[in-house]
XYZ file of C-alpha atoms in Angstrom:
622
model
C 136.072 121.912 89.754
C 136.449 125.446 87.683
C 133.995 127.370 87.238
C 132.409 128.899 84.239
C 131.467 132.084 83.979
C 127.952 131.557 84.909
C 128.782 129.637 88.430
C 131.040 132.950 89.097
C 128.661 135.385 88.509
C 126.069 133.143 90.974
C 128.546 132.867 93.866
C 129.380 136.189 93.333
C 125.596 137.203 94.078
C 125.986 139.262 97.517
C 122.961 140.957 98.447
C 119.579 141.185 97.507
C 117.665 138.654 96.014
C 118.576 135.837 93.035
C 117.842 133.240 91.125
C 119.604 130.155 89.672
C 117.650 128.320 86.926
C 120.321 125.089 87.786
C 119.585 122.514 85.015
C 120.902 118.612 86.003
C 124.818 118.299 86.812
C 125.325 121.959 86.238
C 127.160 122.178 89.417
C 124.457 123.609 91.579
C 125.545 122.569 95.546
C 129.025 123.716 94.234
C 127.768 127.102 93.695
C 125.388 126.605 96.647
C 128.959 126.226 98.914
C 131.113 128.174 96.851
C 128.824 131.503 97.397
C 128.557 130.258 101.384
C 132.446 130.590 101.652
C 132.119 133.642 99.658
C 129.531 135.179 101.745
C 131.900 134.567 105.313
C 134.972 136.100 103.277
C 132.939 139.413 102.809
C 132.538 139.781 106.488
C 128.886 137.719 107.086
C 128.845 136.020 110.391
C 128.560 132.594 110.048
C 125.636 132.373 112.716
C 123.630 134.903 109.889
C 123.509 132.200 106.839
C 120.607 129.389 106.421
C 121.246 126.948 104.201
C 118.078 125.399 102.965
C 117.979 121.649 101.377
C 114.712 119.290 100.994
C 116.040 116.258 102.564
C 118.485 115.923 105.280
C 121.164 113.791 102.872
C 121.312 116.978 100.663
C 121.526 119.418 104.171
C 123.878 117.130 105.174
C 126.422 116.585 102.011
C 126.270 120.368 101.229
C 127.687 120.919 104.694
C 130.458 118.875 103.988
C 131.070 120.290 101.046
C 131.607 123.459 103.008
C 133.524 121.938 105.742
C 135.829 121.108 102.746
C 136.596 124.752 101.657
C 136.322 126.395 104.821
C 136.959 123.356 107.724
C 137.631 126.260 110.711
C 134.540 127.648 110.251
C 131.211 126.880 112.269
C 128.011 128.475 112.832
C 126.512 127.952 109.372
C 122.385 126.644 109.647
C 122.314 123.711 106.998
C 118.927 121.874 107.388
C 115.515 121.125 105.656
C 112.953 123.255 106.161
C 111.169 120.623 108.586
C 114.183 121.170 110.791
C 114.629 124.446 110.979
C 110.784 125.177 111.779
C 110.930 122.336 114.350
C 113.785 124.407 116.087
C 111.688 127.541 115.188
C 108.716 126.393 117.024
C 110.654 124.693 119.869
C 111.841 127.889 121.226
C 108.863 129.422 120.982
C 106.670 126.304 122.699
C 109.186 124.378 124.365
C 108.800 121.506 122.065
C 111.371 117.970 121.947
C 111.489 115.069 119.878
C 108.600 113.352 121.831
C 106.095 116.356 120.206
C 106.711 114.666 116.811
C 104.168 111.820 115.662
C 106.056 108.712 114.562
C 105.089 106.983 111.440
C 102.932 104.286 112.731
C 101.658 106.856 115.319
C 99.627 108.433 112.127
C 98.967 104.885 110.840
C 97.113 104.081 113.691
C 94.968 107.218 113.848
C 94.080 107.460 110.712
C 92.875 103.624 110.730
C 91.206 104.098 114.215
C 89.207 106.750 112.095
C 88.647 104.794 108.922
C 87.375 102.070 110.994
C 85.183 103.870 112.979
C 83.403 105.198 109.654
C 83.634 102.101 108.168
C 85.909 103.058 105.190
C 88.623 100.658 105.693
C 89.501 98.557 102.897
C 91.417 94.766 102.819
C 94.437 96.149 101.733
C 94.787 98.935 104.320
C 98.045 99.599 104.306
C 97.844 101.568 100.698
C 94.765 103.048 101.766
C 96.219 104.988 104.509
C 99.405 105.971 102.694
C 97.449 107.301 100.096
C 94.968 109.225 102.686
C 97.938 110.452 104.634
C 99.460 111.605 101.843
C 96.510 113.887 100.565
C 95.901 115.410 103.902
C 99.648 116.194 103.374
C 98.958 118.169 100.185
C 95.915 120.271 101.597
C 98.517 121.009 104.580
C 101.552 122.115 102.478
C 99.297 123.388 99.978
C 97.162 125.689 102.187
C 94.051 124.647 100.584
C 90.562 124.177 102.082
C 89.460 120.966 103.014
C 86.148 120.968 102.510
C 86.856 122.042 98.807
C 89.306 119.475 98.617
C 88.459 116.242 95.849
C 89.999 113.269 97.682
C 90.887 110.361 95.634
C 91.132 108.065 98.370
C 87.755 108.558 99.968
C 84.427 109.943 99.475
C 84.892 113.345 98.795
C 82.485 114.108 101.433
C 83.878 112.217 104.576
C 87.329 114.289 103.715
C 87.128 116.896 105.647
C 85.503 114.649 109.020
C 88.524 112.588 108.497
C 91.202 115.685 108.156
C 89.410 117.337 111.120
C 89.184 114.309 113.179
C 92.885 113.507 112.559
C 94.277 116.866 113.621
C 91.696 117.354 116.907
C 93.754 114.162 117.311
C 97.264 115.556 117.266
C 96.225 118.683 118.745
C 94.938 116.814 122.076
C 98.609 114.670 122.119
C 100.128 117.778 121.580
C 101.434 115.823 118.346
C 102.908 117.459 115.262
C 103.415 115.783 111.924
C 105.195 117.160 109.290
C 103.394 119.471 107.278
C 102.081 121.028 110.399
C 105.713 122.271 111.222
C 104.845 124.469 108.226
C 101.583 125.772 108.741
C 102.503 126.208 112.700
C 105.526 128.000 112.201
C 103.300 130.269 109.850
C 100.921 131.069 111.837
C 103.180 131.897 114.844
C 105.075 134.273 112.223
C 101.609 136.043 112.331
C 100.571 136.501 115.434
C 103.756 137.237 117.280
C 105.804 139.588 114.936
C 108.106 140.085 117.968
C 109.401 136.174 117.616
C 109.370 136.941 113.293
C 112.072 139.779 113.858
C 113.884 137.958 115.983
C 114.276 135.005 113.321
C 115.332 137.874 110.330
C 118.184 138.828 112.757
C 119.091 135.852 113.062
C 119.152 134.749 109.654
C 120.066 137.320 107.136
C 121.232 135.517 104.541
C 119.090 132.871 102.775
C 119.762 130.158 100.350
C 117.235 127.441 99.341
C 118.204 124.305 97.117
C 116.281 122.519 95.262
C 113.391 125.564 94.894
C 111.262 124.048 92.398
C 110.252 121.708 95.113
C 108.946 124.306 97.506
C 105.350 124.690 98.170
C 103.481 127.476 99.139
C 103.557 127.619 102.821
C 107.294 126.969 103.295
C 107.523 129.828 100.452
C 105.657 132.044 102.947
C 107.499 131.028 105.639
C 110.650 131.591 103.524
C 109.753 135.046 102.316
C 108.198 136.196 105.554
C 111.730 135.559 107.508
C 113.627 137.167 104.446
C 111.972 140.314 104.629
C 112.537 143.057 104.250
C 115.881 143.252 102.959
C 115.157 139.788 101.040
C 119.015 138.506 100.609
C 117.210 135.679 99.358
C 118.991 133.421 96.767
C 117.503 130.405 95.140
C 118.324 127.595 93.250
C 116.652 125.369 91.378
C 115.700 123.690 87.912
C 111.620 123.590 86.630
C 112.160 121.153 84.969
C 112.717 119.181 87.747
C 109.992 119.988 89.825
C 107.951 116.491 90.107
C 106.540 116.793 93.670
C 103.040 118.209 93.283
C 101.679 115.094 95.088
C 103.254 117.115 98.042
C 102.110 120.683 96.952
C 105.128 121.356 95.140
C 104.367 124.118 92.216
C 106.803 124.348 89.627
C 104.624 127.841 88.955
C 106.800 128.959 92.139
C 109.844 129.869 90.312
C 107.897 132.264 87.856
C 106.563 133.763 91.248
C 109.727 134.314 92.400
C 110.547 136.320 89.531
C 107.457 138.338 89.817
C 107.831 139.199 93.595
C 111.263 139.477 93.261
C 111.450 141.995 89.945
C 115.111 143.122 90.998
C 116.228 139.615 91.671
C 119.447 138.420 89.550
C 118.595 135.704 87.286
C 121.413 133.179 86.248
C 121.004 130.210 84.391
C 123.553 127.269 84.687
C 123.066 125.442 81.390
C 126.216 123.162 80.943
C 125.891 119.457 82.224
C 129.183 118.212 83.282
C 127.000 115.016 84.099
C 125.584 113.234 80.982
C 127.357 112.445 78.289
C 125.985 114.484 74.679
C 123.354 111.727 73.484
C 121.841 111.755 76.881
C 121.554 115.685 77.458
C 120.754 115.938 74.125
C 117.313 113.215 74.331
C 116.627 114.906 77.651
C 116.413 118.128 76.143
C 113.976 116.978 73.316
C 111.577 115.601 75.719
C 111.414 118.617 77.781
C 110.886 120.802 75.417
C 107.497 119.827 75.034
C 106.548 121.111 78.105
C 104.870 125.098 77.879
C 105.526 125.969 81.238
C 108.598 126.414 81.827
C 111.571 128.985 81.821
C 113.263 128.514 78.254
C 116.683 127.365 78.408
C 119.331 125.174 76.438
C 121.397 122.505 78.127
C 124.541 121.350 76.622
C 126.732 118.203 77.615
C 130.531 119.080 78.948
C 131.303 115.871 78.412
C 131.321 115.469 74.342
C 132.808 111.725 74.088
C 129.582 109.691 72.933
C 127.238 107.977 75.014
C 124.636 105.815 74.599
C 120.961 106.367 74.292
C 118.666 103.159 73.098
C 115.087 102.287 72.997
C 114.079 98.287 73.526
C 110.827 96.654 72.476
C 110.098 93.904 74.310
C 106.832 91.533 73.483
C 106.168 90.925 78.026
C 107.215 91.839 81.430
C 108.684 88.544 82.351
C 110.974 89.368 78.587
C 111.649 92.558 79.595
C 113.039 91.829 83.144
C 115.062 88.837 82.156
C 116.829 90.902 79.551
C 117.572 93.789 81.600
C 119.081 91.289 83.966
C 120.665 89.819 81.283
C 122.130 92.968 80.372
C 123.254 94.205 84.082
C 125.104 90.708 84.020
C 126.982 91.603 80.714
C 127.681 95.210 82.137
C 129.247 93.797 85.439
C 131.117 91.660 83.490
C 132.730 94.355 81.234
C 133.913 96.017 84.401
C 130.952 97.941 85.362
C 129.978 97.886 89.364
C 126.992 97.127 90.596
C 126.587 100.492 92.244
C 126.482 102.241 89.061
C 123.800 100.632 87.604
C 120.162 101.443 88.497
C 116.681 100.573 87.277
C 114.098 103.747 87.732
C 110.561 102.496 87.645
C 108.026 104.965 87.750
C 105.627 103.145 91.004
C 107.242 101.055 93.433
C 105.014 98.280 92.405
C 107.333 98.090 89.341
C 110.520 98.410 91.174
C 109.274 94.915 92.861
C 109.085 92.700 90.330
C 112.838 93.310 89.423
C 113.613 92.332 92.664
C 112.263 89.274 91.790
C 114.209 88.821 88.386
C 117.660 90.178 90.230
C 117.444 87.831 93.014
C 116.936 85.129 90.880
C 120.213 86.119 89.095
C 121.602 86.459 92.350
C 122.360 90.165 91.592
C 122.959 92.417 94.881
C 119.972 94.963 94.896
C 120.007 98.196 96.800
C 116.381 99.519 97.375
C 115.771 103.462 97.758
C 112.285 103.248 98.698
C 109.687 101.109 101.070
C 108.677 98.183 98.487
C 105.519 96.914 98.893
C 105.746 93.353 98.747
C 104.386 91.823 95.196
C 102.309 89.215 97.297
C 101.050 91.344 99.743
C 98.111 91.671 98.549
C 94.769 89.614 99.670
C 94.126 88.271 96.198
C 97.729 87.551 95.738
C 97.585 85.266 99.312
C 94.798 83.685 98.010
C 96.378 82.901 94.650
C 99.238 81.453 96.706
C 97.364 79.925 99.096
C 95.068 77.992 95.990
C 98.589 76.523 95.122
C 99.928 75.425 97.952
C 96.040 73.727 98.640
C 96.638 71.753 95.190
C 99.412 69.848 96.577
C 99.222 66.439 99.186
C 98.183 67.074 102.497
C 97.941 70.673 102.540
C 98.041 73.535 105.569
C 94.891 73.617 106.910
C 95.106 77.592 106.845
C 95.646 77.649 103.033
C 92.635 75.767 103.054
C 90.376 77.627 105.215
C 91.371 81.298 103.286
C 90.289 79.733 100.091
C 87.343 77.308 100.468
C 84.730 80.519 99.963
C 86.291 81.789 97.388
C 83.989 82.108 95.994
C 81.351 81.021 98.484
C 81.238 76.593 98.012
C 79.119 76.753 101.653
C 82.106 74.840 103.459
C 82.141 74.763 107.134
C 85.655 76.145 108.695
C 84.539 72.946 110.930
C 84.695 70.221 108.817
C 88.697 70.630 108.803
C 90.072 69.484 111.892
C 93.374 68.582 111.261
C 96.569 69.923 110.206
C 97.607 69.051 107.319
C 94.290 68.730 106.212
C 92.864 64.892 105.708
C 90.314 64.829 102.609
C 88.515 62.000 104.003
C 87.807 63.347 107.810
C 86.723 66.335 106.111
C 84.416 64.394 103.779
C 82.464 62.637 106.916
C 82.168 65.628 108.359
C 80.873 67.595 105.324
C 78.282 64.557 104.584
C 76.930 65.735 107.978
C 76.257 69.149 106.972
C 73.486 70.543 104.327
C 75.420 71.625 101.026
C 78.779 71.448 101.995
C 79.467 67.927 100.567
C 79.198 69.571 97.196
C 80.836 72.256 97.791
C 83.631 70.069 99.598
C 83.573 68.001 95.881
C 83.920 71.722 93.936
C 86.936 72.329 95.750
C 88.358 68.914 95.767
C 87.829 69.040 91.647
C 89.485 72.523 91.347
C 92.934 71.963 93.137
C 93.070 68.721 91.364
C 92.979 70.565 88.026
C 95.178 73.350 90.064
C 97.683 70.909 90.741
C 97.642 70.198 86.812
C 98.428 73.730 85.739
C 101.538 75.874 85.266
C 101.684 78.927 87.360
C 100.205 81.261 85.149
C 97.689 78.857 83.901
C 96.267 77.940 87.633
C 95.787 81.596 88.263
C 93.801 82.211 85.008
C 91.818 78.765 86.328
C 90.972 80.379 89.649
C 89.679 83.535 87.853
C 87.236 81.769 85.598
C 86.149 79.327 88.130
C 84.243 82.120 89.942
C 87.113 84.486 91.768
C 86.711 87.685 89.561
C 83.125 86.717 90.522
C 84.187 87.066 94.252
C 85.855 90.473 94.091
C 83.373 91.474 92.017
C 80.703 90.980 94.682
C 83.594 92.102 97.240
C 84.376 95.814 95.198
C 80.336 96.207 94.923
C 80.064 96.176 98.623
C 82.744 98.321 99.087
C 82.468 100.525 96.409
C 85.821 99.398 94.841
C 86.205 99.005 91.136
C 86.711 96.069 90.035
C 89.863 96.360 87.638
C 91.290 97.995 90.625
C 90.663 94.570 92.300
C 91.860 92.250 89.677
C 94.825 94.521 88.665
C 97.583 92.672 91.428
C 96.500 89.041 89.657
C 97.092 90.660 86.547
C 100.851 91.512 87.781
C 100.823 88.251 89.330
C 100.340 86.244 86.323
C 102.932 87.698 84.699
C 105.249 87.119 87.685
C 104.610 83.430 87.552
C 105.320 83.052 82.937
C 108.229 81.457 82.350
C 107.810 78.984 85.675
C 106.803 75.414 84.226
C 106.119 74.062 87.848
C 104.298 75.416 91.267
C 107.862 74.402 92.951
C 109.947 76.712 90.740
C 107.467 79.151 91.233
C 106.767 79.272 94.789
C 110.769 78.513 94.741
C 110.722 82.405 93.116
C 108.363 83.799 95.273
C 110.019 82.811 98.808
C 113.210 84.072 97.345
C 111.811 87.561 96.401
C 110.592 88.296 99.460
C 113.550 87.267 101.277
C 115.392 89.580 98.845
C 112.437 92.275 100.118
C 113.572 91.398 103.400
C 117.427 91.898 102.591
C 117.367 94.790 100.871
C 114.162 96.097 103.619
C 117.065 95.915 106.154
C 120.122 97.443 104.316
C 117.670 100.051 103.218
C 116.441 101.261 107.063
C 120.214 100.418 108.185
C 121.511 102.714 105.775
C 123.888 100.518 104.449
C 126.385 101.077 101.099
C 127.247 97.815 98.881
C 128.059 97.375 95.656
C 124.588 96.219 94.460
C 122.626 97.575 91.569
C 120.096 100.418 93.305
C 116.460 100.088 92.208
C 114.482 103.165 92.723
C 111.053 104.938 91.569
C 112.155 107.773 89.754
C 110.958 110.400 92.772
C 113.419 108.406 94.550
C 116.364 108.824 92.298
C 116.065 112.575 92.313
C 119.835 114.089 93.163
C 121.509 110.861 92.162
C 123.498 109.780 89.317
C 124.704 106.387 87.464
C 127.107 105.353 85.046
C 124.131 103.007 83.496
C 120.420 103.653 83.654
C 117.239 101.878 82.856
C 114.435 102.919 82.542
C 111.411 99.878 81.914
C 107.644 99.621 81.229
C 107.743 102.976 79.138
C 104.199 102.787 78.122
C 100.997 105.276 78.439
C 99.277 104.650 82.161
C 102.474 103.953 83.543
C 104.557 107.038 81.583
C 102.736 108.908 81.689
C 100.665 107.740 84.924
C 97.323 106.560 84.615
C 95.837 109.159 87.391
C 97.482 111.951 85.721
C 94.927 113.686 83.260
C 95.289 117.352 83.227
C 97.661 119.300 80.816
C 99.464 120.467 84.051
C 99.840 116.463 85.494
C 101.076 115.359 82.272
C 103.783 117.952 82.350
C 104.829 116.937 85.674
C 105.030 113.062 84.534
C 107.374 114.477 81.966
C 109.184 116.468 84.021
C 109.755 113.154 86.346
C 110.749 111.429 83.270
C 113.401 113.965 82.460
C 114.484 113.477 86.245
C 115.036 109.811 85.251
C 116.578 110.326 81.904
C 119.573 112.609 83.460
C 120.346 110.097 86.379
C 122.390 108.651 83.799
C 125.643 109.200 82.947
C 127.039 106.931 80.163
C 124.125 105.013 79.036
C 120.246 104.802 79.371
C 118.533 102.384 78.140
C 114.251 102.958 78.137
C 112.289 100.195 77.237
C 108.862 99.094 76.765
C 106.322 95.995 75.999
C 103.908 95.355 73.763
C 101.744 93.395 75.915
C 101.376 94.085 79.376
C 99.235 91.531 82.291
C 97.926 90.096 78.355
C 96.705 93.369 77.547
C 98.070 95.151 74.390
C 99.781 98.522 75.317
C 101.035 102.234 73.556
C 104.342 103.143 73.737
C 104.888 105.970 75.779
C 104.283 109.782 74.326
C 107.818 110.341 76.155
C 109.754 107.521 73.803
C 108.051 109.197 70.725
C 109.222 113.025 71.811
C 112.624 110.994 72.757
C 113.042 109.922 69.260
C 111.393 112.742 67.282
C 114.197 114.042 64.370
C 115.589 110.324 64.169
C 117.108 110.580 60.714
C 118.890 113.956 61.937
C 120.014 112.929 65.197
C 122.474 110.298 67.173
C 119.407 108.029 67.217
C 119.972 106.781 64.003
C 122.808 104.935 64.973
C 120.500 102.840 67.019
C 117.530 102.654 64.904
C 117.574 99.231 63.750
C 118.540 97.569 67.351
C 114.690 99.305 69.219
C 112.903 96.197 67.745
């Protein structure tokens, strides 16, 4: 690759501090390796230079990269910032591997705790992601607890549960995380001895990916800089869509304020994206106010394709996007250069569904929650597979009281269940021959139904009247309850019989399971990748999608400050330049029978239609 002049003049940067504004495909770890090799040439010891990245895949490709231009050199720190506090606060405390809390390690404390104050909900698992997530933030944040608002819990048991779960760690001698960060800071203060040591060490910084920094590792950053700060950053604002972690886009303006001398460069030319996709990027972006100003152009000038689809459902909008992958393979296209971005991973998993189906190889970037995880979605399933002959006995026993019918478990002693033992014994038992006869009358009308139509059947037959009751006593709203039948029913249109359907359902979670285990394994295949759009950060594609472009899903529901709807468009301008050749956003009309708004992101996207390379596509968005 040759660089412009603007790449030059950033690997050229020797001392002192500076700052890259790197927009998408602008050639960032490049420069990043370039100024490395550059730095060694003009006599800095390799031991001297860190090499920042946020994720050990970036650490780990930009020190190829280097290995590349200069292969006889070693000595060069290239790590996250988790890893190089880890090894900061291993010398200093004699910590291993065993000192860091696994996964379900955290899982397990945090629902020991939940428990024990009797917070837990039925579908647990989200709970605690969500709650270990948050205590994340205040971490990486450096907020207060106590004058944190939790979303997950009562905003009063917050700070019992934060302080319970780190007297926790602290008595395993556990760390997680975030608390290499605030550790690592707090050792920098009290022992300035071990601090100089560290700036000795390294004397030459470089941080990718800055806009994702949050304020403690920026601390930490600036604190082993000091004082002759031959700090040099890189980064894009824009791109900055990790304030669920603390990230502060706001960071990069800092910079420039604590760093008044610092260089600034700004690497505006996208040898990525093709024209029409820089060029729709651009127009959404620029209705963000904070934010450095800039202009991106495309290298790449040859035309590319940007188009908008309407679709009337969910179950239309998947099929044609598989439709369309199909038609794309076909033409020559891989698999591996194709990827839906949804914005949750809840949407990512019902085009598992579709793909599988299709018997499309799917890649999967993040941990999919399975689409009939949930309790009401077992009980949907398990309401079916009661409607046929001689059913489980445990499909029966999960749904006979719900709602409450006043059935004895007892009454069903055999496996499949037999109608007419279970009759004698309900006739022995006050109430529960009528509420035996309910149940018998609903499966039979069950068993007459489509799919869809036997879920809206449970509903009305007193289930939302169930997790009504269920959210009152748990302090759960109740269209947060009935939202996973809402996706469920439109999971099960299109299927004309319970076979077909079920048929579906056993093959998307085998998919789940498939993809589960090339996912952890770390496996490479040609298979289309389908990733949430935090996930797809750093990547690229010859063909992107982007689906279910409406408002409360683009931008998010939760997100209802000015500065959270500039971060949801940030993430959609993440998702926009993932693509190379062609993107393709769409949205539906009607969503879980529900009539939608197109997103405020399509309408910036096509703003200036009659002026710009939309036009071309203007009569194909319907």
């Amino acid at each position: 690759m040759e660089f412009n002049k603007a790449q030059k003049d950033a690997v050229n940067v020797f001392r002192g501090p500076g700052l890259v504004l790197a927009g998408p495909g602008s050639g960032k770890t490049a420069v990043v390796t370039a100024r490395t090799e550059r730095l060694i040439k003009r006599g800095v010891g390799p031991e001297n230079i860190l090499v920042v990245s946020f994720t050990r895949a970036a650490a780990k490709e930009t020190e190829q990269r280097f290995k590349k231009l200069m292969p006889e050199i070693s000595g060069v720190t290239f790590g996250t910032f988790h890893s190089v506090f880890f090894k900061i606060l291993r010398f200093a405390y004699g910590l291993d591997g065993s000192n860091i809390i696994r996964e379900e390690q955290s899982d397990r404390i945090l629902r020991e705790l939940a428990e024990e104050l009797g917070i837990i909900p039925d579908d647990a698992g989200s709970f605690i992601c969500d709650l270990k997530s948050e205590i994340g933030k205040v971490k990486s944040s450096g907020q207060d607890p106590l004058k944190y608002h939790s979303l997950s819990i009562d905003a009063s048991l917050f700070p019992t549960v934060f302080g319970r779960y780190n007297e926790e760690l602290l008595k395993r001698r556990l760390y997680d995380f975030d608390d290499m960060l605030t550790e690592t800071l707090k050792l920098f203060r009290a022992r300035p001895d071990i601090l100089e040591a560290w700036r000795d060490r390294y004397r030459f910084i470089m941080v990718d990916e800055f806009q994702d920094i949050n304020p403690v590792q920026y601390e930490n950053i600036k604190m082993i800089a000091a004082p002759q700060n031959n700090l040099f950053v890189v980064g894009d604002d824009d791109q900055s869509i990790y304030g669920f972690r603390g990230a502060d886009p706001g960071t990069m303006v800092r910079f420039a304020k604590d760093f008044p001398e610092a260089q600034l460069i700004k690497l505006s030319v996208n040898h990525r994206s093709g024209k029409a996709v820089v060029d729709a990027a651009s127009r959404v972006i620029s209705h963000n106010t904070s934010r450095f100003e800039k202009e991106i152009t495309a290298f790449k000038k040859e035309n590319s394709a940007v188009k908008v689809m309407e679709f009337q459902s969910l179950s239309e909008e998947t099929d044609r996007i598989a439709d369309m992958i199909e038609e794309f393979h076909a033409r020559g296209v891989p698999y591996r250069e194709i990827a839906i971005l949804t914005r949750t991973v809840a949407g990512s998993a019902c085009f598992l569904g579709r793909l599988s189906d299709k018997c499309i190889p799917v890649n999967v970037r993040d941990r999919i929650p399975g689409p009939y995880d949930s309790f009401q979605a077992a009980d949907m399933l398990s309401y079916i597979r009661a409607s046929a002959d001689a059913p489980a006995r445990a499909d029966v026993v999960r749904i006979m009281n719900r709602p409450c019918r006043w059935i004895p478990r007892d009454i069903f002693l055999s496996d499949p269940v037999s109608w007419q033992d279970a009759a004698k014994h309900a006739a022995l038992r006050k109430g529960a021959k009528e509420g035996l006869e309910r149940l018998r009358y609903d499966l039979f009308m069950i068993g007459k139904c489509t799919p869809s139509a036997a879920i809206t059947y449970i509903r009305r037959s007193g289930y939302d009247g169930f997790l009504s009751e269920y959210g009152k006593e748990r302090g759960i709203h109740i269209e947060d309850l009935t939202a996973p039948l809402d996706k469920l029913k439109e999971d099960a249109n299109g299927f004309l019989t319970h076979e077909e359907w079920l048929l579906h359902v056993e093959r998307t979670e085998q998919a789940l399971l498939d993809a589960e285990r090339e996912r952890s394994q770390g496996r490479v295949r040609d298979a289309v990748t389908l990733s949430t759009m935090h996930g797809a950060k750093g990547l690229e594609y010859r063909i992107v999608f982007i689906p279910d472009a409406v408002e409360s899903v683009m931008p998010y529901k939760k997100a209802i400050s000015a500065a959270s709807i500039e971060e949801e468009r940030r993430l959609f301008y993440v998702a926009m330049t993932r693509a190379k050749s062609g993107l393709f956003v769409s949205y539906c009309t009607s969503m879980n029978e529900k009539k939608t708004e197109v997103s405020r992101f399509v309408k910036e996207l096509r703003e200036d239609e009659k002026k710009s390379f939309f036009s071309r596509f203007r009569r194909e968005t319907k």
